[in-house]
């Protein structure tokens, strides 16, 4: 069964076509990355799947059910998104507790108290953070809250938009470990947008390289070990990221 | 080697908080020749404040003090505000992080670069324009005359950063402080911009202080590295020796970075208790 499937998807913002002819399949339980420069359309693909960029044509299906162009409550409980900036994606006047309980309230799910406590433990936040406001948390703690919020409805697919690029390397390591552990424990499927190739090597099984709105190559993450990309742009991106410094024999 | 370009001893920067003054830089010392020095650290380590303190740009209520701060024979602490202004830009200049917020949105690129030069040198207008064009060419902008007439919102991030570099280098300073010059840019553009800074610094025999949170990047472009944590220098080593760093904080930082060929199942996380007592 495929968790996410895109067939010949074009996405536009007004008159500008940002993504053209995007097609890829992500198997259930897989971790798939979209890599490319800013403006390559990688975040737009995530937004279209999440329903935040409604102006698209082609076929998008998530967990074998076709995605409509409208917000969809049953979709929300199966697929959730984590955004890049933990400073901007949490409501500044809501406590962690309110933020986490909100998706449950919207979907009429009970036992909110117990679920919030359980989820805080799952993302490695101490209970004393439960009634704090976002400004009382560090960047890494906020991103943990954002991940916890996305997991409240027990989704099976997670869309991750540069989840660690606003964080320090030591905090990035903590968040990446957390995401990896959650995926293992809950059998999640990840679709992750990033421009950091070593993060792909750590987190993902396969990746699609995007350039100017098109997917130019889909490669396994083992291609990052030796730079065995076939597309010229993908090789350029790999070289710009420093190649693999652990292999001195490679150019 | 002759006298160092920059000699700092026991630099302290502090800011007031409700719980009293807090030192964000606690007694930093460094000497710099015409070489490339990298300062690395996480957010809040005091690396940017060090860069600003060299230019005496810590605004009140922040305070800075040092036992010694000498740049090319000039005692920076003894200079008045007017004298400092003559130094800033002309002798020591600084590239900021984000071109979007550091360029004047209502002036053309060419006018801004020319202004940087005009403040320090008196030149006929024709020479001024020639210097601007020459500088834009040096930062590899292909059509300098057209770009000089553009406004900052019309140029891309990478080009904006090149304009900043042009502006900072046109008075031909002796020391360049680059504070996260590429963290707002894409990886592919990052390498170009750093190669460019590197080339210009080498050709003009300038000193460079590169401030960044990216260990790999600093190791690639610098000769020497200072690692900062909580306002203190915890490690100082040659860039080539970074892999053999001895301080647990430096080793933790290096280990926490994912590699291109990642075989570890879990990334090691910094155990802050290991050195926080020291």
PDB file of N, CA, C and O in Angstrom, chain B residues 26 33 62 117 119 126 130 134 160 169 185 191-192 205 216 226-227 229 235 244-245 249 265 277:
ATOM      1  N   UNK B  26      32.850  36.334  28.473  1.00  0.00           N
ATOM      2  CA  UNK B  26      33.543  36.330  29.772  1.00  0.00           C
ATOM      3  C   UNK B  26      35.035  36.184  29.577  1.00  0.00           C
ATOM      4  O   UNK B  26      35.570  35.073  29.601  1.00  0.00           O
ATOM      5  N   UNK B  33      46.547  37.686  13.064  1.00  0.00           N
ATOM      6  CA  UNK B  33      47.404  38.275  12.045  1.00  0.00           C
ATOM      7  C   UNK B  33      46.590  38.431  10.775  1.00  0.00           C
ATOM      8  O   UNK B  33      45.371  38.503  10.826  1.00  0.00           O
ATOM      9  N   UNK B  62      23.987  47.617  27.224  1.00  0.00           N
ATOM     10  CA  UNK B  62      25.086  46.653  27.201  1.00  0.00           C
ATOM     11  C   UNK B  62      26.399  47.385  27.455  1.00  0.00           C
ATOM     12  O   UNK B  62      26.532  48.570  27.127  1.00  0.00           O
ATOM     13  N   UNK B 117      31.833  54.053   0.078  1.00  0.00           N
ATOM     14  CA  UNK B 117      33.140  54.569  -0.319  1.00  0.00           C
ATOM     15  C   UNK B 117      33.249  56.066  -0.053  1.00  0.00           C
ATOM     16  O   UNK B 117      34.262  56.571   0.422  1.00  0.00           O
ATOM     17  N   UNK B 119      31.895  57.968   2.123  1.00  0.00           N
ATOM     18  CA  UNK B 119      32.035  58.359   3.515  1.00  0.00           C
ATOM     19  C   UNK B 119      33.514  58.439   3.899  1.00  0.00           C
ATOM     20  O   UNK B 119      33.904  59.253   4.717  1.00  0.00           O
ATOM     21  N   UNK B 126      33.107  60.249 -11.516  1.00  0.00           N
ATOM     22  CA  UNK B 126      33.390  59.234 -12.522  1.00  0.00           C
ATOM     23  C   UNK B 126      34.207  58.083 -11.914  1.00  0.00           C
ATOM     24  O   UNK B 126      33.914  56.921 -12.120  1.00  0.00           O
ATOM     25  N   UNK B 130      33.284  54.089 -11.433  1.00  0.00           N
ATOM     26  CA  UNK B 130      34.181  53.049 -11.933  1.00  0.00           C
ATOM     27  C   UNK B 130      34.539  52.057 -10.827  1.00  0.00           C
ATOM     28  O   UNK B 130      34.570  50.846 -11.039  1.00  0.00           O
ATOM     29  N   UNK B 134      33.715  48.111 -10.790  1.00  0.00           N
ATOM     30  CA  UNK B 134      34.837  47.185 -10.631  1.00  0.00           C
ATOM     31  C   UNK B 134      34.578  46.240  -9.458  1.00  0.00           C
ATOM     32  O   UNK B 134      34.815  45.035  -9.539  1.00  0.00           O
ATOM     33  N   UNK B 160      22.055  39.614  -3.184  1.00  0.00           N
ATOM     34  CA  UNK B 160      22.026  40.608  -2.110  1.00  0.00           C
ATOM     35  C   UNK B 160      23.241  40.476  -1.211  1.00  0.00           C
ATOM     36  O   UNK B 160      23.860  41.470  -0.829  1.00  0.00           O
ATOM     37  N   UNK B 169      33.709  45.632   1.195  1.00  0.00           N
ATOM     38  CA  UNK B 169      35.111  45.544   0.767  1.00  0.00           C
ATOM     39  C   UNK B 169      35.571  46.745  -0.041  1.00  0.00           C
ATOM     40  O   UNK B 169      36.767  46.932  -0.253  1.00  0.00           O
ATOM     41  N   UNK B 185      21.352  31.726   3.174  1.00  0.00           N
ATOM     42  CA  UNK B 185      21.438  31.350   1.756  1.00  0.00           C
ATOM     43  C   UNK B 185      21.353  29.835   1.556  1.00  0.00           C
ATOM     44  O   UNK B 185      21.586  29.058   2.473  1.00  0.00           O
ATOM     45  N   UNK B 191      28.402  28.091  -0.926  1.00  0.00           N
ATOM     46  CA  UNK B 191      29.770  27.783  -1.320  1.00  0.00           C
ATOM     47  C   UNK B 191      30.337  28.897  -2.193  1.00  0.00           C
ATOM     48  O   UNK B 191      31.471  29.324  -1.993  1.00  0.00           O
ATOM     49  N   UNK B 192      29.522  29.402  -3.130  1.00  0.00           N
ATOM     50  CA  UNK B 192      29.999  30.480  -4.013  1.00  0.00           C
ATOM     51  C   UNK B 192      30.389  31.720  -3.219  1.00  0.00           C
ATOM     52  O   UNK B 192      31.444  32.319  -3.445  1.00  0.00           O
ATOM     53  N   UNK B 205      45.250  40.312   1.115  1.00  0.00           N
ATOM     54  CA  UNK B 205      46.020  40.126   2.336  1.00  0.00           C
ATOM     55  C   UNK B 205      45.331  40.678   3.567  1.00  0.00           C
ATOM     56  O   UNK B 205      45.939  41.338   4.402  1.00  0.00           O
ATOM     57  N   UNK B 216      31.566  22.490  10.119  1.00  0.00           N
ATOM     58  CA  UNK B 216      32.181  21.995   8.898  1.00  0.00           C
ATOM     59  C   UNK B 216      32.618  23.144   8.007  1.00  0.00           C
ATOM     60  O   UNK B 216      33.714  23.147   7.444  1.00  0.00           O
ATOM     61  N   UNK B 226      38.235  29.120  17.013  1.00  0.00           N
ATOM     62  CA  UNK B 226      37.921  29.250  18.433  1.00  0.00           C
ATOM     63  C   UNK B 226      36.519  28.691  18.635  1.00  0.00           C
ATOM     64  O   UNK B 226      35.611  29.032  17.898  1.00  0.00           O
ATOM     65  N   UNK B 227      36.353  27.820  19.622  1.00  0.00           N
ATOM     66  CA  UNK B 227      35.020  27.307  19.917  1.00  0.00           C
ATOM     67  C   UNK B 227      34.528  27.992  21.175  1.00  0.00           C
ATOM     68  O   UNK B 227      35.225  28.008  22.196  1.00  0.00           O
ATOM     69  N   UNK B 229      31.487  28.660  24.144  1.00  0.00           N
ATOM     70  CA  UNK B 229      30.302  28.134  24.811  1.00  0.00           C
ATOM     71  C   UNK B 229      30.041  29.015  26.016  1.00  0.00           C
ATOM     72  O   UNK B 229      30.938  29.258  26.813  1.00  0.00           O
ATOM     73  N   UNK B 235      37.836  26.064  23.382  1.00  0.00           N
ATOM     74  CA  UNK B 235      38.864  25.369  22.623  1.00  0.00           C
ATOM     75  C   UNK B 235      39.409  26.290  21.555  1.00  0.00           C
ATOM     76  O   UNK B 235      38.686  27.063  20.948  1.00  0.00           O
ATOM     77  N   UNK B 244      40.523  16.320  16.051  1.00  0.00           N
ATOM     78  CA  UNK B 244      41.177  15.801  17.256  1.00  0.00           C
ATOM     79  C   UNK B 244      40.915  16.695  18.464  1.00  0.00           C
ATOM     80  O   UNK B 244      41.692  16.682  19.423  1.00  0.00           O
ATOM     81  N   UNK B 245      39.842  17.506  18.402  1.00  0.00           N
ATOM     82  CA  UNK B 245      39.552  18.430  19.490  1.00  0.00           C
ATOM     83  C   UNK B 245      39.416  17.671  20.802  1.00  0.00           C
ATOM     84  O   UNK B 245      38.976  16.526  20.837  1.00  0.00           O
ATOM     85  N   UNK B 249      32.788  19.619  24.903  1.00  0.00           N
ATOM     86  CA  UNK B 249      31.773  20.392  24.191  1.00  0.00           C
ATOM     87  C   UNK B 249      32.030  20.363  22.685  1.00  0.00           C
ATOM     88  O   UNK B 249      31.132  20.120  21.889  1.00  0.00           O
ATOM     89  N   UNK B 265      22.753   4.802  14.292  1.00  0.00           N
ATOM     90  CA  UNK B 265      21.309   4.695  14.417  1.00  0.00           C
ATOM     91  C   UNK B 265      20.754   5.878  15.189  1.00  0.00           C
ATOM     92  O   UNK B 265      19.610   6.271  15.024  1.00  0.00           O
ATOM     93  N   UNK B 277      29.992  22.488  35.105  1.00  0.00           N
ATOM     94  CA  UNK B 277      30.555  22.840  36.399  1.00  0.00           C
ATOM     95  C   UNK B 277      31.866  23.611  36.279  1.00  0.00           C
ATOM     96  O   UNK B 277      32.268  24.305  37.214  1.00  0.00           O
TER      97      UNK B 277
END
